[in-house]
XYZ file of C-alpha atoms in Angstrom:
644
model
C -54.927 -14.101 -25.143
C -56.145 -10.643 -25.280
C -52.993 -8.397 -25.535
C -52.310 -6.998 -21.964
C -53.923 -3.865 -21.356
C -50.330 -2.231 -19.905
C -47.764 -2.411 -23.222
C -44.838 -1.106 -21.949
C -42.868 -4.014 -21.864
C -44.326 -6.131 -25.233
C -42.570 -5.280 -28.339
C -45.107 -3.646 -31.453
C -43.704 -6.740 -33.121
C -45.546 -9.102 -30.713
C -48.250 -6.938 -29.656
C -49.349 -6.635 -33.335
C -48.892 -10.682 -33.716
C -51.521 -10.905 -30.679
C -53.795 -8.520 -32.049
C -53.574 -10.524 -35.110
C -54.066 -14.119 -33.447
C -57.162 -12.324 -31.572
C -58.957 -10.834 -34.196
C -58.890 -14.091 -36.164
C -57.799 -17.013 -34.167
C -59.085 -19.813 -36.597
C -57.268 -18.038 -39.820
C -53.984 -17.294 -37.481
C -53.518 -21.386 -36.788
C -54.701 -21.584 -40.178
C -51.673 -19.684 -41.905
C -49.470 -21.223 -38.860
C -50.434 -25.069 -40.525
C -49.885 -23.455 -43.953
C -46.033 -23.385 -42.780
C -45.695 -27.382 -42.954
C -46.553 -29.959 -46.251
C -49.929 -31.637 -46.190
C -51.052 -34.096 -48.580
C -54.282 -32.580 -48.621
C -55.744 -29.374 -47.137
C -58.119 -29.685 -44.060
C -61.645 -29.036 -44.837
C -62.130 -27.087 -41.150
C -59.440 -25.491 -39.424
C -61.787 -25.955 -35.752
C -64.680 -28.074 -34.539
C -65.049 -28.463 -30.670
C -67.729 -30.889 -29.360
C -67.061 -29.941 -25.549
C -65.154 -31.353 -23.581
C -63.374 -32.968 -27.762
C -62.308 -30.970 -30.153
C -60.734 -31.474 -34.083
C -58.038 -29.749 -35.327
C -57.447 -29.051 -39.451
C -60.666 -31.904 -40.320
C -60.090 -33.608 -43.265
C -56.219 -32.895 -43.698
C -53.929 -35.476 -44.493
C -50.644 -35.959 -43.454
C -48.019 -37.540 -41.308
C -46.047 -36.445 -38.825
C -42.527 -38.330 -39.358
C -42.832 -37.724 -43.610
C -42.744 -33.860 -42.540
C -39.620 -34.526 -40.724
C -37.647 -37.201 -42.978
C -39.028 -37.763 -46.496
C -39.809 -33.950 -47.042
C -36.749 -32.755 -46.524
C -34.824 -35.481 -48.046
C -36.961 -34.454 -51.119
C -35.753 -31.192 -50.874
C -31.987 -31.948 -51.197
C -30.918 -31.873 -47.740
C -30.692 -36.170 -47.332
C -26.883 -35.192 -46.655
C -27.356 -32.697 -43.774
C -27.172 -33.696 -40.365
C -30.361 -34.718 -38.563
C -29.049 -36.671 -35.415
C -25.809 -36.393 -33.576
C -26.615 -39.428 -30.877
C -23.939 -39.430 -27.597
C -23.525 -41.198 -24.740
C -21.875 -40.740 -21.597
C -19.246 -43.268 -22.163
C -17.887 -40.927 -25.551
C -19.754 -43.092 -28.230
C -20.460 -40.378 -30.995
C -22.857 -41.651 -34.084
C -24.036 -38.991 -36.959
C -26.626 -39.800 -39.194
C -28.084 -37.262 -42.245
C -31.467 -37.352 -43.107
C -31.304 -40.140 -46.014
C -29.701 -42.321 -43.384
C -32.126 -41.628 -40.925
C -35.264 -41.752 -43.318
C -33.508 -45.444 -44.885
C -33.034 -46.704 -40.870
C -36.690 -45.318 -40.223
C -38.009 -47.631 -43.139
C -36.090 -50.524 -41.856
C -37.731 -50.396 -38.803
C -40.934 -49.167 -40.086
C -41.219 -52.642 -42.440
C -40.141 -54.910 -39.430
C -43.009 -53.301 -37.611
C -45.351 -54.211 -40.452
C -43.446 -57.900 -40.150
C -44.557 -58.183 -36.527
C -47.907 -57.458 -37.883
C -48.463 -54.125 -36.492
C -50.731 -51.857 -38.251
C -52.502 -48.693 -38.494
C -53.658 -47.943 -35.003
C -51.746 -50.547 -32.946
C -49.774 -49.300 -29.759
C -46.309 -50.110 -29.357
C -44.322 -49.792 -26.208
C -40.982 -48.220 -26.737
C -38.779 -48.893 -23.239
C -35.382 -47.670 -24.732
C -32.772 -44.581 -23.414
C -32.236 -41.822 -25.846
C -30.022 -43.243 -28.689
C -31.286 -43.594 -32.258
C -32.773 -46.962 -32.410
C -35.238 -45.202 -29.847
C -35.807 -42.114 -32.184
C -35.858 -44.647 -35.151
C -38.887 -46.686 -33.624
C -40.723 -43.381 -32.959
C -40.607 -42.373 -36.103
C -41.531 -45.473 -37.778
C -44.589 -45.915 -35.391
C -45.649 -42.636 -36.654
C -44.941 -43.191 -40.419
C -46.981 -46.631 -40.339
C -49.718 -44.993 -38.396
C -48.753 -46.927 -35.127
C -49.464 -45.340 -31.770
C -45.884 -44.943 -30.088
C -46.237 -45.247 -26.258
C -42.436 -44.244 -24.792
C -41.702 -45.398 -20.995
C -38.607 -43.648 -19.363
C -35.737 -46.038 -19.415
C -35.526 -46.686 -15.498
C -39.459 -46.660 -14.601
C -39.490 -49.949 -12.511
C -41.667 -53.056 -14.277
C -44.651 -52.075 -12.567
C -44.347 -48.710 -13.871
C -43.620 -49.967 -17.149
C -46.646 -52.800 -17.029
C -48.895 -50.320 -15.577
C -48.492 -48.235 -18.936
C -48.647 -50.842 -21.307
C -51.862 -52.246 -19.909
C -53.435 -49.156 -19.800
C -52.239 -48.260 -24.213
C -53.227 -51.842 -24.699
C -49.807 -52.176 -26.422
C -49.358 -55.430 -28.816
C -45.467 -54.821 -29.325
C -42.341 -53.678 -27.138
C -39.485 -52.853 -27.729
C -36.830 -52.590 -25.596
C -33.079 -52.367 -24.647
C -31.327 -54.520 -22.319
C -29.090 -51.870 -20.845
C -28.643 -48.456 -20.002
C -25.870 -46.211 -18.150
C -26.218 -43.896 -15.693
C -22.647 -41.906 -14.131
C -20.833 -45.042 -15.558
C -23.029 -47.955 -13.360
C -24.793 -50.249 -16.009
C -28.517 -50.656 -14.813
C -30.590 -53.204 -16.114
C -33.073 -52.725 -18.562
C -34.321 -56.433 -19.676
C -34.669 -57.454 -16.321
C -37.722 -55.016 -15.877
C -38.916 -54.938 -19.377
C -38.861 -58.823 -19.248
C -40.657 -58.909 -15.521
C -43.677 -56.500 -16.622
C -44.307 -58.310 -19.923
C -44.389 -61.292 -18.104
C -47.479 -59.643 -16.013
C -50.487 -61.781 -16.313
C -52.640 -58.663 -17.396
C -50.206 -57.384 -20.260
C -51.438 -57.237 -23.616
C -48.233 -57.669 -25.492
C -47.533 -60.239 -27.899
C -43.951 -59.887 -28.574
C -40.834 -58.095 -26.940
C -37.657 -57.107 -28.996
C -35.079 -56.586 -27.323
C -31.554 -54.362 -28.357
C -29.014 -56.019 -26.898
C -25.893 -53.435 -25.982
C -24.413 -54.421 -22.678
C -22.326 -57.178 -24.074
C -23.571 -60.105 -21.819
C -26.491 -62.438 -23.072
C -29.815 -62.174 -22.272
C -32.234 -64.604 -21.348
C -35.343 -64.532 -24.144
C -38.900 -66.278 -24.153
C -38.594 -68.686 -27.467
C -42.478 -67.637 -27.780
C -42.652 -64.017 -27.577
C -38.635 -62.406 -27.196
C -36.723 -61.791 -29.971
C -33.499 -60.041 -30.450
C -33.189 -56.385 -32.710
C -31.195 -58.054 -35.260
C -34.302 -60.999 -36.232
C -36.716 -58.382 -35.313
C -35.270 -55.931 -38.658
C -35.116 -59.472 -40.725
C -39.101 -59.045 -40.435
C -38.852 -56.519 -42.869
C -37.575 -58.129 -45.570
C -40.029 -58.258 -48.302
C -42.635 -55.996 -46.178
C -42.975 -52.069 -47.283
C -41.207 -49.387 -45.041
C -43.940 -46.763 -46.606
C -45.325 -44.231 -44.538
C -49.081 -44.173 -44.576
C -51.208 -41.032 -45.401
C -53.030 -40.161 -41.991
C -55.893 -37.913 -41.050
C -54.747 -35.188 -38.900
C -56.886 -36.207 -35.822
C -55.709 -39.801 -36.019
C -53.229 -40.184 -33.059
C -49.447 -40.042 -33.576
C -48.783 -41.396 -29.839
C -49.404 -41.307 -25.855
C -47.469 -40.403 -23.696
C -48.329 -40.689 -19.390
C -48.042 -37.721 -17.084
C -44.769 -37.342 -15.511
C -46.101 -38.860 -12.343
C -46.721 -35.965 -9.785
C -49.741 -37.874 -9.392
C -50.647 -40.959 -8.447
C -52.219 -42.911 -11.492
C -50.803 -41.846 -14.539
C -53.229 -39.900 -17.609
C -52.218 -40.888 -20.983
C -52.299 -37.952 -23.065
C -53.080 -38.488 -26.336
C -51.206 -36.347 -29.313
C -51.956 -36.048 -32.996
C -50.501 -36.209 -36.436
C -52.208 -32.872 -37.565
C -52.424 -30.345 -34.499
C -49.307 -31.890 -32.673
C -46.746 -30.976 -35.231
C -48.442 -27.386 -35.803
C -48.303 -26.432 -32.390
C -44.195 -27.784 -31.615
C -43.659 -26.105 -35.337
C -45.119 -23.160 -34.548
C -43.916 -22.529 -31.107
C -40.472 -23.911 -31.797
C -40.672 -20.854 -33.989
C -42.201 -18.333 -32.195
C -40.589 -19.171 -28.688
C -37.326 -20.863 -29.493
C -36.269 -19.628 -32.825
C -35.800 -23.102 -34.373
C -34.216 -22.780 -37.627
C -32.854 -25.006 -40.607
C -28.943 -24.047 -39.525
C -29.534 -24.967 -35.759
C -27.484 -27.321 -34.047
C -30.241 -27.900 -31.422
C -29.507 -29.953 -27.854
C -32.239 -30.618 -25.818
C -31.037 -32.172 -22.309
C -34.301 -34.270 -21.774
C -35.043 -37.452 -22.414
C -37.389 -39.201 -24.986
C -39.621 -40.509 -21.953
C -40.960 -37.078 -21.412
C -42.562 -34.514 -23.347
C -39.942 -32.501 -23.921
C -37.756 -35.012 -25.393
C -40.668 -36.024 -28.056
C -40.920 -32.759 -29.207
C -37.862 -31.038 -29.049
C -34.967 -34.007 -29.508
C -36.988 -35.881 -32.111
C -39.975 -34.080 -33.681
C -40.012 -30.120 -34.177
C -35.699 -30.044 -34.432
C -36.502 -32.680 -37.778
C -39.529 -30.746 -38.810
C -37.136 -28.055 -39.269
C -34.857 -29.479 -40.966
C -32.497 -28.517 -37.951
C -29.481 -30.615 -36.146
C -30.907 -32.191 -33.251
C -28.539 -33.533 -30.371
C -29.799 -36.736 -27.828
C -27.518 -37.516 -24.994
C -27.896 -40.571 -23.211
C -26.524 -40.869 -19.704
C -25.932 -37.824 -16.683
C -24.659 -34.373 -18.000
C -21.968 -34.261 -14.999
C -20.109 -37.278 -15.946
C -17.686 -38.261 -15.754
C -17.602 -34.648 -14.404
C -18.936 -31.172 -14.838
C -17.249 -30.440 -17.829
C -19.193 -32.371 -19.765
C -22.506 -30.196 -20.656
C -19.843 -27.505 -21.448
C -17.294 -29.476 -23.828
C -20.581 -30.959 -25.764
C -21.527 -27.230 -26.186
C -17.595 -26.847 -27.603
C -17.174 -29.912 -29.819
C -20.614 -29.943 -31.678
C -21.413 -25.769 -31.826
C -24.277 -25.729 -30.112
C -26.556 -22.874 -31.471
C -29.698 -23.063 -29.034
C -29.995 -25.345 -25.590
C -33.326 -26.738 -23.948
C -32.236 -27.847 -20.679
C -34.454 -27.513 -17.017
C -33.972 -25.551 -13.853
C -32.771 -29.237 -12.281
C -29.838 -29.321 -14.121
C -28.858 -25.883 -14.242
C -29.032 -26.139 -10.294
C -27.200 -29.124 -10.551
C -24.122 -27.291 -13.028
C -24.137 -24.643 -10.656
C -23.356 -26.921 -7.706
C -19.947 -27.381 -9.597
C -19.351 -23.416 -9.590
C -18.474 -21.385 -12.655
C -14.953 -23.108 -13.372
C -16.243 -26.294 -15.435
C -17.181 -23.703 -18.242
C -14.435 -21.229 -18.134
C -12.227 -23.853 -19.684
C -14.955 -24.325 -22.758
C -15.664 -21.813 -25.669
C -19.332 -21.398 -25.722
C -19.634 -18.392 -28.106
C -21.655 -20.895 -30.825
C -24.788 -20.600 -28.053
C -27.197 -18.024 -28.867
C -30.292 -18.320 -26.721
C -31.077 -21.014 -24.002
C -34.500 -22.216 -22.871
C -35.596 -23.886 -19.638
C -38.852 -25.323 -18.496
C -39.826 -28.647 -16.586
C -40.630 -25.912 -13.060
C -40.147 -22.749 -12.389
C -36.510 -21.348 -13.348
C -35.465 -19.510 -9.908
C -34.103 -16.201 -10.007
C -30.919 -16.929 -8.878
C -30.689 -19.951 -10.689
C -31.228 -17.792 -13.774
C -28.924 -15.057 -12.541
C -26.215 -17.638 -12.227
C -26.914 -19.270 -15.421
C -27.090 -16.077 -17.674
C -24.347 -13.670 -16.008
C -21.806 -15.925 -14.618
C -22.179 -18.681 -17.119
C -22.828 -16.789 -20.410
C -21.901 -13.349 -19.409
C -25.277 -11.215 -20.067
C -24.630 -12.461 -23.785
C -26.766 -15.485 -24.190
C -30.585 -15.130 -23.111
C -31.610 -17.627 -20.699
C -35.709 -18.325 -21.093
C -37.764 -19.777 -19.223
C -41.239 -20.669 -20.072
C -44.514 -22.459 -19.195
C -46.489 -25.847 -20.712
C -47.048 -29.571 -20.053
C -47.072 -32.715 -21.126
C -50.838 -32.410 -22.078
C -50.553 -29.343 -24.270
C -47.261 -30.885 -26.389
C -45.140 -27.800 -26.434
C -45.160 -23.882 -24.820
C -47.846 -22.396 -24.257
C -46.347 -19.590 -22.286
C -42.974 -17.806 -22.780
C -40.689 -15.326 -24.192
C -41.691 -14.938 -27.976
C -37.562 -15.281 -28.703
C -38.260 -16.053 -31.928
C -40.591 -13.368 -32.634
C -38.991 -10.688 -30.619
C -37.889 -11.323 -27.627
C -38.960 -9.444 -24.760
C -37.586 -7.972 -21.386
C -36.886 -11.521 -19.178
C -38.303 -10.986 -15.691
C -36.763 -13.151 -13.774
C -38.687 -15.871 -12.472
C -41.713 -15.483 -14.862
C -42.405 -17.907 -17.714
C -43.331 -14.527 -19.926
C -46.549 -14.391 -21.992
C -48.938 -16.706 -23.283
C -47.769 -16.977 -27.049
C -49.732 -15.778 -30.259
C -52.384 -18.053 -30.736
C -52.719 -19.253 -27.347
C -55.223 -17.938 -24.395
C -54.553 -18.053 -20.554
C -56.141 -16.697 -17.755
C -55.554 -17.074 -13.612
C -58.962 -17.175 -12.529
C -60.490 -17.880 -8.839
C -61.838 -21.492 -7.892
C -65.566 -20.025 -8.714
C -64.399 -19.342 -12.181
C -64.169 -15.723 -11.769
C -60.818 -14.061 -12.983
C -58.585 -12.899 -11.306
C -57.359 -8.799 -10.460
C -53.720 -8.590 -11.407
C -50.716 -9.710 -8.560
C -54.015 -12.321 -7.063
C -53.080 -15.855 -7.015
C -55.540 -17.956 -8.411
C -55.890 -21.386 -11.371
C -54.216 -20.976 -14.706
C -56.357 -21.882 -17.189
C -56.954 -21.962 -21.056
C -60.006 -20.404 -22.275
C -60.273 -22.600 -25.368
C -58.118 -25.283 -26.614
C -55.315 -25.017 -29.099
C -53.432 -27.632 -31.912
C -51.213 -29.203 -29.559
C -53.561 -29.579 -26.766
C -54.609 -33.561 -26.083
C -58.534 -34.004 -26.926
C -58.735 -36.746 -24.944
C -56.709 -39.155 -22.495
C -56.618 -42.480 -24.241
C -59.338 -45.318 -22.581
C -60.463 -42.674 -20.306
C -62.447 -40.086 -22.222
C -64.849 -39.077 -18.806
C -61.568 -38.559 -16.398
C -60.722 -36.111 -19.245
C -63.473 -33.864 -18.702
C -64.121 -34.410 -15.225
C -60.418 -33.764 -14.458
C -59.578 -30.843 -16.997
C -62.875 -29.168 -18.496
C -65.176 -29.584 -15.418
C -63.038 -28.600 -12.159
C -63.656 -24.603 -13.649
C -66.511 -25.398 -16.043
C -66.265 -24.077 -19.250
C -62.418 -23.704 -19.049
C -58.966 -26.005 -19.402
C -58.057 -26.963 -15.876
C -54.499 -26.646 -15.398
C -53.643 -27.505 -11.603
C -50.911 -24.634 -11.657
C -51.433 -21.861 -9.476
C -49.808 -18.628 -11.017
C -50.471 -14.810 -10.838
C -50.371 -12.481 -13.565
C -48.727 -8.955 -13.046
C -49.621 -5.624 -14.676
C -47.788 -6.159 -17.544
C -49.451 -9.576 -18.449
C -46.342 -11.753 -17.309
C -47.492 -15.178 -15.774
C -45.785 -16.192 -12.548
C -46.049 -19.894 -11.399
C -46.105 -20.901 -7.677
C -46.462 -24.361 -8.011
C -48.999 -26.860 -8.105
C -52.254 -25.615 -7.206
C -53.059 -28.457 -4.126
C -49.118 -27.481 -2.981
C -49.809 -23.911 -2.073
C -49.127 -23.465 1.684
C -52.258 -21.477 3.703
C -50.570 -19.876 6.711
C -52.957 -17.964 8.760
C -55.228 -17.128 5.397
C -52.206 -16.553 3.565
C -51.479 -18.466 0.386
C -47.567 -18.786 -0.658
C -46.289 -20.786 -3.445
C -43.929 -23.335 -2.728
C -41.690 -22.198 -5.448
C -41.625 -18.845 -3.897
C -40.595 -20.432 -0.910
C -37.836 -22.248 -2.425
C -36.628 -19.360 -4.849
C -35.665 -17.324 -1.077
C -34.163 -20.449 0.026
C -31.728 -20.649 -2.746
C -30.972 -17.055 -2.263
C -28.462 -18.222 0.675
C -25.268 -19.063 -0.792
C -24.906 -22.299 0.913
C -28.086 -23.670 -0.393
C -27.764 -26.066 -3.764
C -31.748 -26.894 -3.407
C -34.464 -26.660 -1.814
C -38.113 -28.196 -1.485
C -40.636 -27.341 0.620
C -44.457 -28.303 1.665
C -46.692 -26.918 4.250
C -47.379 -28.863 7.705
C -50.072 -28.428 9.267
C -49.796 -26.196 12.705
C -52.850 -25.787 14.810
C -52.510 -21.978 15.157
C -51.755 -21.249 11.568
C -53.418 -23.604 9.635
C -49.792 -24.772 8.114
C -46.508 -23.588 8.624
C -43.535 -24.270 6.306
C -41.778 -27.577 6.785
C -38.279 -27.117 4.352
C -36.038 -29.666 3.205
C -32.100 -28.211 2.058
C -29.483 -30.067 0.288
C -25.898 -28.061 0.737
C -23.423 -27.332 -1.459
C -20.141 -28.721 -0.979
C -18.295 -26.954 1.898
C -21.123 -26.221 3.731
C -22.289 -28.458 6.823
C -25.650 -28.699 8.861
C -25.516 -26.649 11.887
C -28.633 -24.296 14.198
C -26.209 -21.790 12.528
C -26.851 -21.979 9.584
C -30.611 -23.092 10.091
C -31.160 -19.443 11.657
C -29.479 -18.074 8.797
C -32.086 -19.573 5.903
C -35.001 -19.157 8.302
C -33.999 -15.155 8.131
C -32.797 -15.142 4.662
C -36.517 -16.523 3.635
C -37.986 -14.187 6.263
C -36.805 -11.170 4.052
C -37.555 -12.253 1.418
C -40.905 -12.825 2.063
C -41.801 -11.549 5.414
C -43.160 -12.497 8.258
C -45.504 -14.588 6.511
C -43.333 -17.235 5.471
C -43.310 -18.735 8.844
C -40.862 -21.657 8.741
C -41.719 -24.870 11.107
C -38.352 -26.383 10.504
C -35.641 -26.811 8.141
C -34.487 -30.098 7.720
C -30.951 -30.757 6.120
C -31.243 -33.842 3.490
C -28.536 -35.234 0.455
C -30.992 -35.344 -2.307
C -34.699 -34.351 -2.914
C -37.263 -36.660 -4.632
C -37.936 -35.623 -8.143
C -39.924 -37.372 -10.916
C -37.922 -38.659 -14.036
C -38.758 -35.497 -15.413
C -36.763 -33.474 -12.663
C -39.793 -31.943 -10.813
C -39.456 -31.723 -7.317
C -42.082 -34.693 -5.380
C -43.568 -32.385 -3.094
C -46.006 -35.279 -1.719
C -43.084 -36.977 -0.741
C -41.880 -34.556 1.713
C -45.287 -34.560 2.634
C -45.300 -38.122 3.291
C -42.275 -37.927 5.390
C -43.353 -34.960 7.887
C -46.450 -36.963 8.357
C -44.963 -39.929 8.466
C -47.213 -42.126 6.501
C -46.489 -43.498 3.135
C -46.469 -41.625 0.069
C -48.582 -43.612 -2.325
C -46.549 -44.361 -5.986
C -43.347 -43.281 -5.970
C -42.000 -45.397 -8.755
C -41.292 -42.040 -10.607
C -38.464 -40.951 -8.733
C -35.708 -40.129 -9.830
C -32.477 -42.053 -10.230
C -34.688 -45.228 -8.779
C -35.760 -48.408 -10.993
C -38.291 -49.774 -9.202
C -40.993 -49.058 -6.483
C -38.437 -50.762 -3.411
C -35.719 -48.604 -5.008
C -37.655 -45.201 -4.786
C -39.610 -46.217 -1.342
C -35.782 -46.865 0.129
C -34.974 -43.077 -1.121
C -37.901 -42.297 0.905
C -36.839 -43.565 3.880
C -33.526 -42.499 3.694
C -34.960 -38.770 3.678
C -37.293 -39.873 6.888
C -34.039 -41.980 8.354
C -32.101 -38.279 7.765
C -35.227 -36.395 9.501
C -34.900 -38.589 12.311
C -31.083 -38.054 12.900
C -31.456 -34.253 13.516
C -31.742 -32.255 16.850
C -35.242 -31.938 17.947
C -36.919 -34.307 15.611
């Protein structure tokens, strides 16, 4: 980005590092690459072929030897690398020479299965380390890793391995979730039975104690599935840096999932550099990311950039409130957290519970925590930061996706941390370039809403979406051509901070006024009977739309036309009269993807009445009847109140 013209509030530190990244952005990710091993220097730090682009040509390396082998080479095999939990207090630890000797296990049983260089496997596991280990070996054998969220229903699942072409998956035959055992194989073994799928075998890890029924042909069970190693090579294979590490699909806000595609060489650059830069990531870190390996977030900052480091990295598996509140808090305690990834979701969720769970927990090892996933509302923040951590800790929030692999905008913590504004994601980082600009391509002035987008691409950016290179440029390089479409509508203020409203088709028009839904939803939660809140616009024939709000309580509080005039004037000043509410319906949950982002279509669905399309991402739901049910309990709820 160009350093913002107004410099009150940006550090010299980090105005001289964009300066720097500015004046010579090829030599800036150049030095930034110099920071990890290669086997062999690139040749061209940048070639773009529009709407493709190469990162670091000719260098070798691989992405799961820079975050095993290396460091075991450097005497740290006996430091922690994984601390893997559940919610049913199972504890394992495993140092780096454990990890890199369970990593070639799997790694040669791979090659047994006859799974090469290039091959996709299908990994439909929870977070626990026989997940993390089958990442990692994918990526040392030069396998494309394709992880599904461990609850995605089979036609979820089968829709994703069709579209990787995966040969292998692997799989777990149970999961947890608040203590109820839900049933992994049952999906995994209905979508590789689809008539379509690709696969050739299925392994599944049996951990729920009961049998499991397996196809003589193509099943086979973990333990004869690491007996195909024996006498193959758990080697890691020397890759070019624009050979793909894995693919991951969109987290399912829309309808038919993209599968990004991530590299070996710019991948591990970018979540190196900006676990640097943004987060602080260090050697000495005990690191806990709250995510999941399904998403994003859980690829690059529970497995990848924590090992790259040479840091401690935490994976839970199961709900951070159970069997109660305490829980995220006495994790915290016990294992010394040093820094916390977590989202807005679950900090709304903690702070359901009140301050009281943590009061009984020391959590003086925390030093910074970092949120993403949507927009971290002000008072969620306040709540989070002041009452939680007592003004000590910072609390970050910050901007990306799971096309462009790690941050892209946020609070350079690691270089020096700036002012938080509450509600913004902060700055776009060294290195990177952003921009709001108008639907004609024109920028924006600053406070005027408008498209983020990204100038020109950067290391961790996907360069293509696997099988589909021209839905790649149509969708992300053509909509503003020229530019990296992002679908997030934002507005930049005077001092350069970015500020996110939502998705750009999910800003509400009333009367030629556009408001972000997350602006919408920030007021709501600034009632202190509101837990959360999601909203959408419906359409009104004087206005154009009007806002159509959906509130879950907290405990102690009870639907009443009270209370419904209260939020409709708490929003009103905070916004003004131009937030013009249509109706505020009182509901138990709210539909989120897997990834905790609020299904805005849903309630969209539901006003109009008319069905939402694929909803197999929501949350706490295994299969498409599962997640349409949780849709009709939310119309079933619209219908019980007055005047509906």
């Amino acid at each position: 980005m160009e350093a913002p013209e107004r410099i009150d509030l940006v550090n010299p530190v980090v105005r001289r590092r964009l300066r720097e990244a500015d004046d010579d952005w090829e030599g800036y990710w150049a030095r930034a690459a110099a920071e990890l091993p290669w086997f062999r220097r690139w040749d061209e730090v940048f070639a773009w072929d529009p709407p493709g682009f190469r990162w670091f040509t000719g260098g070798q390396t691989n992405l799961a030897y820079n975050a095993l082998d290396h460091h075991v080479r450097n005497g740290r095999a006996g430091h922690a690398a994984l601390i893997a939990l559940n919610e049913r207090g199972e504890q394992r630890v495993f140092t780096y020479g454990q990890l890199q000797r369970s990593v070639e296990a799997v790694a040669a049983a791979l090659r047994g299965l006859g799974v090469r260089r290039g091959d996709r496997v299908a990994i439909y596991m929870p977070t626990g380390p026989e997940a993390i280990m089958a990442m990692l070996a994918c990526a040392r054998i030069g396998a494309i890793h394709l992880v599904v969220f461990a609850g995605f229903g089979s036609s979820a699942l089968a829709e994703r391995i069709r579209l990787a072409g995966a040969r292998v998956l692997l799989a777990a035959d149970a999961t947890w979730r608040k203590g109820t055992p839900v049933d992994l194989w049952r999906i995994a073994s209905d979508a590789a039975g689809d008539p379509e799928s690709p696969l050739e075998k299925v392994v599944v890890l049996q951990r729920g104690g009961s049998p499991v029924d397996l196809d003589p042909g193509r099943d086979m069970a973990w333990e004869e599935f690491l007996a195909r190693g024996q006498g193959q090579s758990g080697d890691y294979e020397v890759m070019e840096a624009n050979e793909p590490a894995f693919i991951l699909a969109t987290s399912g806000t829309t309808a038919k999932p993209k599968l990004a595609v991530h590299t070996h060489g710019g991948y591990q650059v970018a979540i190196r550099s900006a676990g640097a830069w943004c987060f602080g990531l260090r050697p000495d870190d005990v690191w806990w990311s709250t995510s999941d390996i399904g998403w994003i977030v859980g690829h690059s900052y529970i497995v990848y950039a924590p090992l790259l480091f040479g840091a401690t990295t935490i994976a839970h598996e199961g709900a951070l409130d159970h069997p109660g509140p305490e829980t995220f808090y006495r994790i915290l305690e016990e294992h010394r957290v040093t820094g916390v990834f977590t989202a807005p979701t679950a900090i709304r969720m903690l702070m359901r519970y009140g301050t009281e769970p943590a009061r009984r927990f020391d959590l003086s090892s925390v030093e910074r925590v970092v949120s993403a996933g949507e927009v971290l509302n002000a008072p969620a923040w306040e709540w989070f930061q002041r009452e939680v951590f007592g003004g000590i800790v910072p609390v970050i929030d910050h901007m990306w996706q799971t096309e462009t692999g790690g941050p892209v905008i946020g609070n350079p913590y690691g270089i020096h941390m700036l002012p938080i504004k509450p509600g913004s994601a902060g700055i776009p980082l060294p290195g990177y370039s952003a921009e709001v600009r108008r639907s004609d391509g024109t920028r924006c002035e600053p406070g005027e809403r408008g498209i983020v987008v990204f100038p020109k691409p950067f290391p961790g950016l996907t360069p293509t979406i696997w099988g589909d290179p021209g839905r790649y440029g149509a969708e992300y390089w053509q909509r503003i051509p020229g530019v990296y479409y992002t679908s997030d509508a934002a507005y930049v203020d005077e001092d350069g901070y970015f500020w996110f409203s939502g998705r750009a088709d999910e800003v509400i028009k009333i009367a030629a006024h556009r408001i972000g839904t997350i602006e919408v939803e920030t007021a709501f939660l600034r009632h202190p009977a509101v837990a959360e809140a999601g909203v959408t616009g419906r359409p009104d024939p004087v206005r154009g739309e009007v806002i159509s709000a959906f509130v879950v309580l907290r405990p102690g509080h009870d639907p009443n036309e009270a209370l419904r005039r209260e939020l409709v004037e708490t929003v009103r000043r905070e916004l003004g009269p131009v937030a013009v509410i249509g109706e505020v319906n009182f509901v138990s949950m709210l539909p989120k993807t897997r990834s905790g982002k609020i299904m805005r279509r849903v309630f969209k669905a539901v006003i109009l009445d008319r069905d939402p399309g694929d909803i197999s991402t929501i949350e706490d739901a295994g299969s498409v009847e599962q997640a349409r049910e949780a849709w009709l309990q939310m119309r079933e709820e619209l219908q019980r109140q007055p005047g509906t």
